[in-house]
Tab-separated table of C-alpha atoms and ligand atoms in Angstrom:
chain	number	residue	atom	x	y	z
A	1	UNK	CA	0.087	-0.140	-0.096
A	2	UNK	CA	1.180	3.546	-0.596
A	3	UNK	CA	-0.498	6.970	1.161
A	4	UNK	CA	0.295	9.846	-0.768
A	5	UNK	CA	-1.248	12.672	1.780
A	6	UNK	CA	0.428	11.480	5.125
A	7	UNK	CA	1.707	15.287	7.217
A	8	UNK	CA	4.285	13.427	8.760
A	9	UNK	CA	7.255	15.366	9.262
A	10	UNK	CA	7.232	17.037	12.043
A	11	UNK	CA	7.478	20.673	13.200
A	12	UNK	CA	6.832	22.179	9.162
A	13	UNK	CA	3.524	22.596	9.610
A	14	UNK	CA	0.224	21.186	11.933
A	15	UNK	CA	1.367	17.424	11.352
A	16	UNK	CA	3.532	15.442	13.942
A	17	UNK	CA	5.270	17.847	16.421
A	18	UNK	CA	8.335	15.889	17.791
A	19	UNK	CA	10.396	13.948	16.532
A	20	UNK	CA	9.070	11.372	18.935
A	21	UNK	CA	4.997	12.150	16.696
A	22	UNK	CA	6.878	11.082	13.243
A	23	UNK	CA	8.609	7.704	14.634
A	24	UNK	CA	5.302	6.324	15.811
A	25	UNK	CA	3.877	8.004	12.837
A	26	UNK	CA	5.891	5.469	11.286
A	27	UNK	CA	5.933	2.272	12.834
A	28	UNK	CA	1.845	3.153	12.384
A	29	UNK	CA	1.795	3.434	8.650
A	30	UNK	CA	4.089	0.375	8.880
A	31	UNK	CA	1.354	-1.671	10.573
A	32	UNK	CA	-1.215	-0.726	8.714
A	33	UNK	CA	1.067	-2.266	5.376
A	34	UNK	CA	1.874	1.017	4.104
A	35	UNK	CA	5.199	0.760	1.492
A	36	UNK	CA	5.656	3.572	0.554
A	37	UNK	CA	4.474	7.390	2.026
A	38	UNK	CA	5.171	10.815	0.897
A	39	UNK	CA	5.452	13.671	3.675
A	40	UNK	CA	3.280	15.674	2.426
A	41	UNK	CA	3.354	18.978	4.471
A	42	UNK	CA	1.126	21.697	3.864
A	43	UNK	CA	3.172	24.100	1.364
A	44	UNK	CA	1.341	28.120	0.264
A	45	UNK	CA	3.411	29.405	-1.773
A	46	UNK	CA	4.345	33.446	-2.054
A	47	UNK	CA	2.129	33.577	1.774
A	48	UNK	CA	3.935	31.156	3.552
A	49	UNK	CA	7.974	30.539	3.682
A	50	UNK	CA	8.440	27.138	2.644
A	51	UNK	CA	11.007	25.244	6.186
A	52	UNK	CA	12.998	23.411	3.266
A	53	UNK	CA	16.182	23.489	5.224
A	54	UNK	CA	14.142	21.125	8.702
A	55	UNK	CA	11.605	19.757	6.334
A	56	UNK	CA	14.815	17.392	4.373
A	57	UNK	CA	16.410	17.042	7.602
A	58	UNK	CA	14.128	15.374	8.997
A	59	UNK	CA	12.690	13.464	6.048
A	60	UNK	CA	16.377	12.186	6.046
A	61	UNK	CA	15.705	11.304	10.108
A	62	UNK	CA	12.318	9.170	8.583
A	63	UNK	CA	14.274	7.025	6.517
A	64	UNK	CA	17.260	6.710	8.751
A	65	UNK	CA	14.208	5.465	11.538
A	66	UNK	CA	13.179	3.669	9.179
A	67	UNK	CA	16.451	1.381	8.105
A	68	UNK	CA	16.976	1.283	11.907
A	69	UNK	CA	13.591	0.121	12.859
A	70	UNK	CA	13.483	-2.350	9.465
A	71	UNK	CA	9.932	-0.983	8.838
A	72	UNK	CA	9.729	-2.047	5.545
A	73	UNK	CA	8.812	1.676	4.940
A	74	UNK	CA	10.204	4.464	2.578
A	75	UNK	CA	9.203	8.237	3.027
A	76	UNK	CA	9.792	10.100	-0.205
A	77	UNK	CA	9.467	14.317	-0.181
A	78	UNK	CA	6.257	16.087	-1.283
A	79	UNK	CA	3.564	18.649	0.399
A	80	UNK	CA	0.627	19.331	-0.250
A	81	UNK	CA	0.302	22.977	-1.955
A	82	UNK	CA	-2.649	25.412	-1.102
A	83	UNK	CA	-3.296	26.732	-3.679
A	84	UNK	CA	-2.417	30.509	-4.805
A	85	UNK	CA	-1.887	32.757	-7.900
A	86	UNK	CA	1.957	32.376	-7.085
A	87	UNK	CA	1.888	28.466	-7.115
A	88	UNK	CA	2.851	27.960	-11.248
A	89	UNK	CA	5.777	30.376	-10.646
A	90	UNK	CA	6.770	29.514	-8.085
A	91	UNK	CA	6.580	25.951	-9.233
A	92	UNK	CA	8.632	26.477	-11.780
A	93	UNK	CA	11.324	27.846	-9.937
A	94	UNK	CA	11.316	24.969	-7.342
A	95	UNK	CA	10.545	26.479	-3.935
A	96	UNK	CA	8.017	24.158	-3.795
A	97	UNK	CA	8.321	20.320	-3.592
A	98	UNK	CA	6.006	17.912	-6.387
A	99	UNK	CA	5.526	14.476	-5.338
A	100	UNK	CA	9.486	11.998	-4.993
A	101	UNK	CA	10.116	15.242	-7.388
A	102	UNK	CA	7.931	13.831	-10.237
A	103	UNK	CA	5.552	15.976	-12.021
A	104	UNK	CA	2.372	14.965	-10.305
A	105	UNK	CA	1.319	18.153	-7.819
A	106	UNK	CA	-1.165	17.063	-5.059
A	107	UNK	CA	-2.855	20.345	-4.174
A	108	UNK	CA	-5.893	21.598	-2.088
A	109	UNK	CA	-8.084	24.804	-2.147
A	110	UNK	CA	-9.842	26.485	0.554
A	111	UNK	CA	-13.614	25.133	0.715
A	112	UNK	CA	-15.190	27.346	-0.324
A	113	UNK	CA	-13.392	27.837	-3.504
A	114	UNK	CA	-15.456	28.633	-6.723
A	115	UNK	CA	-15.230	27.121	-10.044
A	116	UNK	CA	-13.272	28.627	-12.056
A	117	UNK	CA	-11.102	29.891	-9.334
A	118	UNK	CA	-10.572	25.658	-8.899
A	119	UNK	CA	-10.374	25.050	-13.373
A	120	UNK	CA	-8.773	27.611	-13.938
A	121	UNK	CA	-5.773	25.996	-11.335
A	122	UNK	CA	-6.393	22.258	-13.180
A	123	UNK	CA	-5.487	24.397	-16.823
A	124	UNK	CA	-2.101	26.548	-14.972
A	125	UNK	CA	-0.892	22.896	-14.010
A	126	UNK	CA	-1.706	21.586	-16.262
A	127	UNK	CA	-0.037	23.937	-18.755
A	128	UNK	CA	3.149	23.670	-16.794
A	129	UNK	CA	3.603	19.560	-17.248
A	130	UNK	CA	2.203	19.003	-14.742
A	131	UNK	CA	-0.995	16.201	-13.804
A	132	UNK	CA	-2.788	17.129	-10.930
A	133	UNK	CA	-3.690	15.100	-7.604
A	134	UNK	CA	-6.958	17.700	-5.817
A	135	UNK	CA	-6.710	16.248	-2.157
A	136	UNK	CA	-9.963	15.419	0.035
A	137	UNK	CA	-12.377	16.293	-3.092
A	138	UNK	CA	-15.404	15.599	-0.135
A	139	UNK	CA	-14.349	18.662	0.982
A	140	UNK	CA	-15.080	21.472	-2.011
A	141	UNK	CA	-19.222	21.683	-2.011
A	142	UNK	CA	-18.860	23.221	-5.493
A	143	UNK	CA	-17.774	19.169	-6.523
A	144	UNK	CA	-20.750	17.548	-5.303
A	145	UNK	CA	-21.986	18.311	-8.943
A	146	UNK	CA	-20.663	15.254	-9.424
A	147	UNK	CA	-21.121	16.240	-13.541
A	148	UNK	CA	-18.131	19.030	-12.495
A	149	UNK	CA	-16.105	16.291	-11.164
A	150	UNK	CA	-16.307	14.500	-14.379
A	151	UNK	CA	-15.012	17.872	-16.503
A	152	UNK	CA	-12.056	18.339	-14.829
A	153	UNK	CA	-11.260	14.354	-15.393
A	154	UNK	CA	-12.209	14.067	-18.737
A	155	UNK	CA	-10.753	18.193	-20.116
A	156	UNK	CA	-7.642	18.439	-17.593
A	157	UNK	CA	-6.681	14.768	-16.318
A	158	UNK	CA	-7.160	15.744	-12.972
A	159	UNK	CA	-6.929	12.867	-10.541
A	160	UNK	CA	-9.607	12.198	-7.809
A	161	UNK	CA	-7.921	12.146	-4.178
A	162	UNK	CA	-10.352	10.301	-1.058
A	163	UNK	CA	-9.381	10.892	1.653
A	164	UNK	CA	-9.666	7.156	4.381
A	165	UNK	CA	-12.212	9.154	6.930
A	166	UNK	CA	-13.827	9.944	4.583
A	167	UNK	CA	-14.230	6.935	3.333
A	168	UNK	CA	-14.860	4.266	6.918
A	169	UNK	CA	-16.954	7.555	8.417
A	170	UNK	CA	-20.524	7.128	8.331
A	171	UNK	CA	-22.291	10.525	7.360
A	172	UNK	CA	-25.876	11.944	6.669
A	173	UNK	CA	-28.477	10.611	3.813
A	174	UNK	CA	-26.637	13.357	1.213
A	175	UNK	CA	-23.331	13.213	1.951
A	176	UNK	CA	-23.094	8.655	1.959
A	177	UNK	CA	-25.200	8.967	-1.621
A	178	UNK	CA	-22.444	11.495	-2.944
A	179	UNK	CA	-19.667	9.200	-1.510
A	180	UNK	CA	-20.878	6.113	-2.710
A	181	UNK	CA	-21.586	7.415	-6.393
A	182	UNK	CA	-18.239	8.845	-7.179
A	183	UNK	CA	-17.088	5.750	-5.486
A	184	UNK	CA	-19.142	3.264	-7.449
A	185	UNK	CA	-18.839	5.089	-10.776
A	186	UNK	CA	-15.147	5.219	-10.926
A	187	UNK	CA	-14.903	9.342	-10.206
A	188	UNK	CA	-12.322	8.862	-7.703
A	189	UNK	CA	-8.501	7.728	-8.368
A	190	UNK	CA	-7.584	7.006	-5.445
A	191	UNK	CA	-7.777	7.578	-1.274
A	192	UNK	CA	-4.911	8.287	1.464
A	193	UNK	CA	-4.945	9.348	5.408
A	194	UNK	CA	-4.482	12.814	5.134
A	195	UNK	CA	-2.727	11.692	8.982
A	196	UNK	CA	-2.214	14.414	11.059
A	197	UNK	CA	-0.939	12.612	14.731
A	198	UNK	CA	-1.195	9.581	16.247
A	199	UNK	CA	-4.855	10.248	17.831
A	200	UNK	CA	-7.826	11.641	15.782
A	201	UNK	CA	-6.299	11.555	12.492
A	202	UNK	CA	-3.810	8.400	12.501
A	203	UNK	CA	-3.644	6.632	10.197
A	204	UNK	CA	-5.923	4.314	8.970
A	205	UNK	CA	-5.297	2.693	5.326
A	206	UNK	CA	-5.612	-0.788	6.595
A	207	UNK	CA	-8.656	0.297	7.584
A	208	UNK	CA	-9.631	1.551	5.046
A	209	UNK	CA	-8.961	-1.343	2.638
A	210	UNK	CA	-10.770	-3.554	4.263
A	211	UNK	CA	-13.559	-1.059	3.916
A	212	UNK	CA	-13.574	-0.743	0.446
A	213	UNK	CA	-13.268	-5.010	0.130
A	214	UNK	CA	-16.112	-4.878	1.712
A	215	UNK	CA	-18.130	-2.731	0.240
A	216	UNK	CA	-16.463	-3.172	-3.765
A	217	UNK	CA	-13.997	-6.032	-3.641
A	218	UNK	CA	-11.174	-6.990	-3.175
A	219	UNK	CA	-8.972	-5.900	-6.620
A	220	UNK	CA	-10.154	-2.867	-6.528
A	221	UNK	CA	-8.683	-1.386	-2.684
A	222	UNK	CA	-6.658	-2.502	-3.824
A	223	UNK	CA	-6.008	-0.630	-6.285
A	224	UNK	CA	-7.685	3.010	-4.156
A	225	UNK	CA	-4.501	2.174	-1.431
A	226	UNK	CA	-2.305	1.721	-4.137
A	227	UNK	CA	-2.088	0.171	-7.297
A	228	UNK	CA	-2.664	3.678	-9.287
A	229	UNK	CA	-0.150	5.556	-6.901
A	230	UNK	CA	2.280	3.263	-7.777
A	231	UNK	CA	2.090	3.999	-11.334
A	232	UNK	CA	1.376	7.134	-11.455
A	233	UNK	CA	4.788	7.637	-9.182
A	234	UNK	CA	6.832	4.842	-10.434
A	235	UNK	CA	7.473	2.927	-7.358
A	236	UNK	CA	7.964	-0.876	-8.348
A	237	UNK	CA	6.257	-2.343	-5.354
A	238	UNK	CA	3.048	-1.589	-3.823
B	301	FE2	FE1	-4.262	17.374	3.892
């Protein structure tokens, strides 16, 4: 299994707050059966300076820990980009980490983002040669309209990520109906944990895999929890 969205690098965002916490999160990821994880720390281009040095240092510490503890887990660099108007330029200039240094980017918006802005972001990033993954698409009001998801996928090739917590949580009638439909009809390309800690927002990919296998079948669960990610990022083994 592969997790492309995980805030385990400590001291750079609202995810892990200490080295110990990061180590705990690495153990938890390994226990979940994850073999590759991306340390996708929050970055807001042009608004907040990204502490790149601390990030890279802590990423090295994470991999050294995995090796020392024989966790069979590799931590790759990346970020979760809050879309700003400065994003394309700063990506081009190399200030924004892409997923494992590929041409794939994980992008988020404010929940009330307008359709034009979302579509514009996908188009501009596409023009930069990027493959765009939208993070936790269940959060955006505008994507309640499933035709909008279809349009982003069909015309701009956007890849859709849902959080494991959303798969696992039983919501109200309309939310459940939407979730069931986007999963059933193949609008979701992959799931990720978006883990921030060891408490309420901890790594839950194994439970999510189990839920997806029960809802659909083992094969579809495998695809959403690692197959698509492996294809996208070229990781050898899911
Ligand atoms: Fe996140």
